[in-house]
Amino acid sequence: RREKELDARLTEVTASRARLADAFEVERRRIERDLHDGAQQRLTGLIMTLGLAKLDADPALVAKAQDEARAVLAELRDLVHGIQPSVLTDRGLGAALEALAERSPVPVRVDERLGSSRPAEALEIAAYFAASEALTNVAKHSGAAHATVTVRGGRTLTVEVRDDGRGGADPERGTGLTGLADRLAVHGGRLRLSSPPGGPTVVRMELPWADGAQGAGAREDGSTTGLTEPPREGRREIHAAGDC
């Protein structure tokens, strides 16, 4: 039986990695296209405008060039943010989630208690984008008035996104939850969902802790203080292979 479980797990992880590789390639092409059709074209136009302004000393052309430069800068910032926000690298998961919450159309409270501990960079990235996808789902599908993101360390890095919306979330309806499970499975993590009709919806992401170079290590007690067990009604684990 143990061998069958290991074989099933290997098949699951292999399938999730294949889907991630496909997703990364699609994203790479999107970024390439956005850079070519957006920022690159804008920069070409900006160079031409600056050349004309230099010849004519026209204040209107200079103002137009400044507007174009601001637009290009904003576009490049959006692209870079879509790859990985600098606040995540510089200040860690908690600060990155706070920045994410500030941009959310649904009010979000972040409760992060990692202290000086930072997980490995790959785990921070996985947890950040998983939380980002979960909050996107809250904004798009839940009808929630509020949401909470809770982060705890220990032997497991746990990120929980809870909203007070209508509930009834279904991973088979294209809400991105299977892709979320894929991202976590690569790191040995898992995704648990509780979303009974009427709510609340709780998405809990769990990743085995690995120390990052920036922190002093996680607490050894595996504490999840501040996390409550999701309601049993409608609770399920979302598997990377989509066979839940």
Coordinates of C-alpha atoms in Angstrom, one line a residue:
R1 CA 0.0 0.0 0.0
R2 CA 2.8 2.4 0.8
E3 CA 4.4 1.8 -2.6
K4 CA 1.0 2.6 -4.3
E5 CA 0.7 5.8 -2.3
L6 CA 4.2 6.9 -3.3
D7 CA 3.5 6.0 -6.9
A8 CA 0.3 8.1 -6.8
R9 CA 2.1 11.0 -5.2
L10 CA 4.9 10.8 -7.8
T11 CA 2.4 10.8 -10.6
E12 CA 0.5 13.7 -9.0
V13 CA 3.7 15.8 -8.7
T14 CA 4.9 14.9 -12.2
A15 CA 1.6 16.0 -13.7
S16 CA 1.5 19.2 -11.7
R17 CA 5.1 20.1 -12.8
A18 CA 4.1 19.5 -16.4
R19 CA 1.2 21.8 -16.1
L20 CA 3.3 24.4 -14.4
A21 CA 5.9 24.2 -17.2
D22 CA 3.1 24.8 -19.7
A23 CA 1.8 27.7 -17.6
F24 CA 5.3 29.3 -17.3
E25 CA 5.7 29.1 -21.0
V26 CA 2.4 30.8 -21.6
E27 CA 3.3 33.5 -19.1
R28 CA 6.7 33.9 -20.7
R29 CA 5.1 34.5 -24.1
R30 CA 2.6 36.9 -22.6
I31 CA 5.4 39.0 -21.0
E32 CA 7.3 38.9 -24.3
R33 CA 4.3 40.1 -26.2
D34 CA 3.4 42.8 -23.7
L35 CA 7.0 44.1 -23.8
H36 CA 7.0 44.1 -27.6
D37 CA 3.6 45.5 -28.2
G38 CA 3.5 47.8 -25.2
A39 CA 6.6 49.2 -23.6
Q40 CA 8.9 48.7 -26.6
Q41 CA 6.5 50.5 -29.0
R42 CA 6.0 53.3 -26.4
L43 CA 9.7 53.7 -26.0
T44 CA 10.2 53.9 -29.8
G45 CA 7.5 56.6 -30.0
L46 CA 9.1 58.4 -27.0
I47 CA 12.5 58.5 -28.8
M48 CA 11.0 60.0 -31.9
T49 CA 9.1 62.6 -29.9
L50 CA 12.2 63.6 -28.0
G51 CA 14.0 63.9 -31.3
L52 CA 11.4 66.3 -32.6
A53 CA 11.3 68.2 -29.4
K54 CA 15.1 68.7 -29.6
L55 CA 14.8 70.1 -33.1
D56 CA 11.8 72.3 -32.5
A57 CA 12.1 73.1 -28.8
D58 CA 8.3 72.7 -28.7
P59 CA 7.0 72.7 -25.1
A60 CA 4.0 70.7 -26.2
L61 CA 6.3 68.0 -27.5
V62 CA 8.3 68.0 -24.4
A63 CA 5.1 67.6 -22.3
K64 CA 4.0 64.8 -24.6
A65 CA 7.4 63.0 -24.1
Q66 CA 7.1 63.3 -20.4
D67 CA 3.6 61.8 -20.4
E68 CA 4.9 59.0 -22.6
A69 CA 7.8 58.4 -20.2
R70 CA 5.4 58.2 -17.2
A71 CA 3.1 55.8 -19.1
V72 CA 6.1 53.5 -20.0
L73 CA 7.3 53.6 -16.4
A74 CA 3.9 52.6 -15.1
E75 CA 3.6 49.8 -17.7
L76 CA 7.0 48.4 -16.9
R77 CA 6.2 48.5 -13.2
D78 CA 3.0 46.6 -13.8
L79 CA 5.0 44.0 -15.8
V80 CA 7.7 43.6 -13.1
H81 CA 5.1 43.4 -10.4
G82 CA 3.4 40.6 -12.3
I83 CA 6.7 38.7 -12.2
Q84 CA 7.7 39.3 -8.6
P85 CA 7.2 42.4 -6.5
S86 CA 10.4 43.9 -5.1
V87 CA 8.8 44.3 -1.6
L88 CA 8.7 40.5 -1.4
T89 CA 12.4 40.2 -2.0
D90 CA 13.3 43.3 0.2
R91 CA 10.9 43.0 3.1
G92 CA 9.4 39.5 3.1
L93 CA 6.1 37.8 2.8
G94 CA 4.2 39.9 5.4
A95 CA 5.0 43.2 3.8
A96 CA 4.3 41.9 0.3
L97 CA 0.9 40.6 1.5
E98 CA 0.1 44.0 3.1
A99 CA 0.9 45.7 -0.2
L100 CA -1.4 43.2 -1.9
A101 CA -4.2 43.9 0.5
E102 CA -3.9 47.6 -0.1
R103 CA -4.6 47.1 -3.8
S104 CA -7.5 44.7 -3.2
P105 CA -11.0 46.0 -4.1
V106 CA -12.3 44.0 -1.1
P107 CA -11.0 45.2 2.3
V108 CA -8.4 42.8 3.5
R109 CA -6.8 42.5 7.0
V110 CA -3.4 40.8 7.2
D111 CA -2.4 39.0 10.4
E112 CA 1.2 37.8 9.9
R113 CA 3.3 36.5 12.8
L114 CA 6.5 35.2 11.4
G115 CA 8.6 37.7 13.4
S116 CA 12.2 37.8 12.2
S117 CA 11.9 34.4 10.6
R118 CA 11.8 34.2 6.9
P119 CA 11.2 31.0 4.9
A120 CA 13.2 30.1 1.9
E121 CA 12.8 32.4 -1.1
A122 CA 11.0 29.8 -3.2
L123 CA 8.5 29.2 -0.5
E124 CA 7.9 32.9 0.0
I125 CA 7.2 33.3 -3.8
A126 CA 4.9 30.3 -3.9
A127 CA 3.0 31.5 -0.8
Y128 CA 2.7 35.0 -2.1
F129 CA 1.3 34.1 -5.5
A130 CA -1.0 31.5 -4.0
A131 CA -2.4 34.2 -1.6
S132 CA -2.6 36.6 -4.6
E133 CA -4.7 34.1 -6.6
A134 CA -6.9 33.4 -3.6
L135 CA -7.6 37.1 -3.1
T136 CA -8.3 37.5 -6.8
N137 CA -10.9 34.8 -6.4
V138 CA -12.4 36.6 -3.4
A139 CA -12.7 39.8 -5.5
K140 CA -14.1 38.1 -8.5
H141 CA -16.4 35.4 -7.2
S142 CA -17.2 35.6 -3.5
G143 CA -19.3 38.8 -3.1
A144 CA -17.5 39.3 0.2
A145 CA -17.4 42.5 2.2
H146 CA -14.2 41.6 4.0
A147 CA -11.4 39.1 3.9
T148 CA -8.5 38.1 6.2
V149 CA -5.1 36.7 5.4
T150 CA -3.4 34.9 8.3
V151 CA 0.2 33.8 8.1
R152 CA 1.9 31.5 10.6
G153 CA 5.3 29.7 10.7
G154 CA 6.6 26.7 12.6
R155 CA 7.3 23.3 11.0
T156 CA 4.8 24.4 8.3
L157 CA 4.3 27.8 6.6
T158 CA 0.6 28.3 6.7
V159 CA -1.3 31.0 4.7
E160 CA -5.0 31.2 5.2
V161 CA -7.4 33.4 3.2
R162 CA -10.9 33.7 4.7
D163 CA -13.8 35.7 3.3
D164 CA -17.3 36.4 4.4
G165 CA -18.8 35.9 1.0
R166 CA -21.5 33.6 -0.4
G167 CA -19.4 30.4 -0.3
G168 CA -20.0 27.5 -2.6
A169 CA -16.5 27.8 -4.3
D170 CA -15.9 24.9 -6.7
P171 CA -12.3 24.2 -8.0
E172 CA -13.9 22.6 -11.1
R173 CA -15.5 25.9 -12.2
G174 CA -12.2 27.5 -13.3
T175 CA -11.5 29.5 -10.1
G176 CA -7.7 28.7 -10.4
L177 CA -7.7 26.5 -7.3
T178 CA -6.2 23.5 -9.2
G179 CA -3.4 25.7 -10.5
L180 CA -2.9 26.9 -6.9
A181 CA -2.5 23.4 -5.7
D182 CA 0.0 22.7 -8.5
R183 CA 2.1 25.6 -7.4
L184 CA 2.1 24.3 -3.8
A185 CA 2.7 20.7 -4.8
V186 CA 6.0 21.4 -6.4
H187 CA 7.2 22.4 -2.9
G188 CA 5.5 19.4 -1.1
G189 CA 2.6 21.6 0.0
R190 CA -1.1 21.2 -0.1
L191 CA -4.3 23.3 -0.5
R192 CA -7.4 22.8 1.6
L193 CA -10.7 24.4 0.9
S194 CA -13.8 24.9 3.0
S195 CA -16.7 26.8 1.2
P196 CA -20.1 25.7 2.4
P197 CA -23.1 27.5 0.8
G198 CA -23.5 30.8 2.6
G199 CA -19.9 30.9 3.5
P200 CA -17.4 31.5 4.9
T201 CA -14.9 30.4 2.3
V202 CA -11.5 29.4 3.8
V203 CA -8.5 28.6 1.6
R204 CA -5.6 27.2 3.6
M205 CA -2.2 26.8 2.0
E206 CA 0.4 24.7 3.8
L207 CA 4.1 24.4 2.8
P208 CA 6.8 22.4 4.7
W209 CA 9.1 25.1 6.3
A210 CA 12.6 25.6 5.0
D211 CA 14.7 28.4 6.4
G212 CA 15.6 31.3 4.3
A213 CA 19.0 33.0 4.4
Q214 CA 17.4 36.2 5.8
G215 CA 15.8 34.8 8.9
A216 CA 16.8 33.0 12.1
G217 CA 14.5 30.0 11.5
A218 CA 11.0 29.2 12.4
R219 CA 9.6 28.4 15.8
E220 CA 10.0 24.7 16.6
D221 CA 6.6 24.3 18.1
G222 CA 4.7 24.4 14.8
S223 CA 2.4 27.1 16.3
T224 CA -0.6 28.1 14.3
T225 CA -1.9 30.6 16.9
G226 CA -4.7 32.7 15.4
L227 CA -5.8 30.0 12.9
T228 CA -9.1 28.3 13.4
E229 CA -10.0 24.9 11.9
P230 CA -12.2 25.5 8.8
P231 CA -15.8 24.4 9.1
R232 CA -16.1 20.7 8.3
E233 CA -19.1 21.3 6.0
G234 CA -17.8 21.6 2.4
R235 CA -14.2 21.0 3.5
R236 CA -11.9 19.3 1.0
E237 CA -8.3 19.0 -0.1
I238 CA -7.5 20.2 -3.6
H239 CA -5.1 17.8 -5.2
A240 CA -2.6 19.0 -7.8
A241 CA -3.7 16.4 -10.3
G242 CA -7.2 17.6 -10.0
D243 CA -8.5 14.2 -8.8
C244 CA -10.3 15.5 -5.7

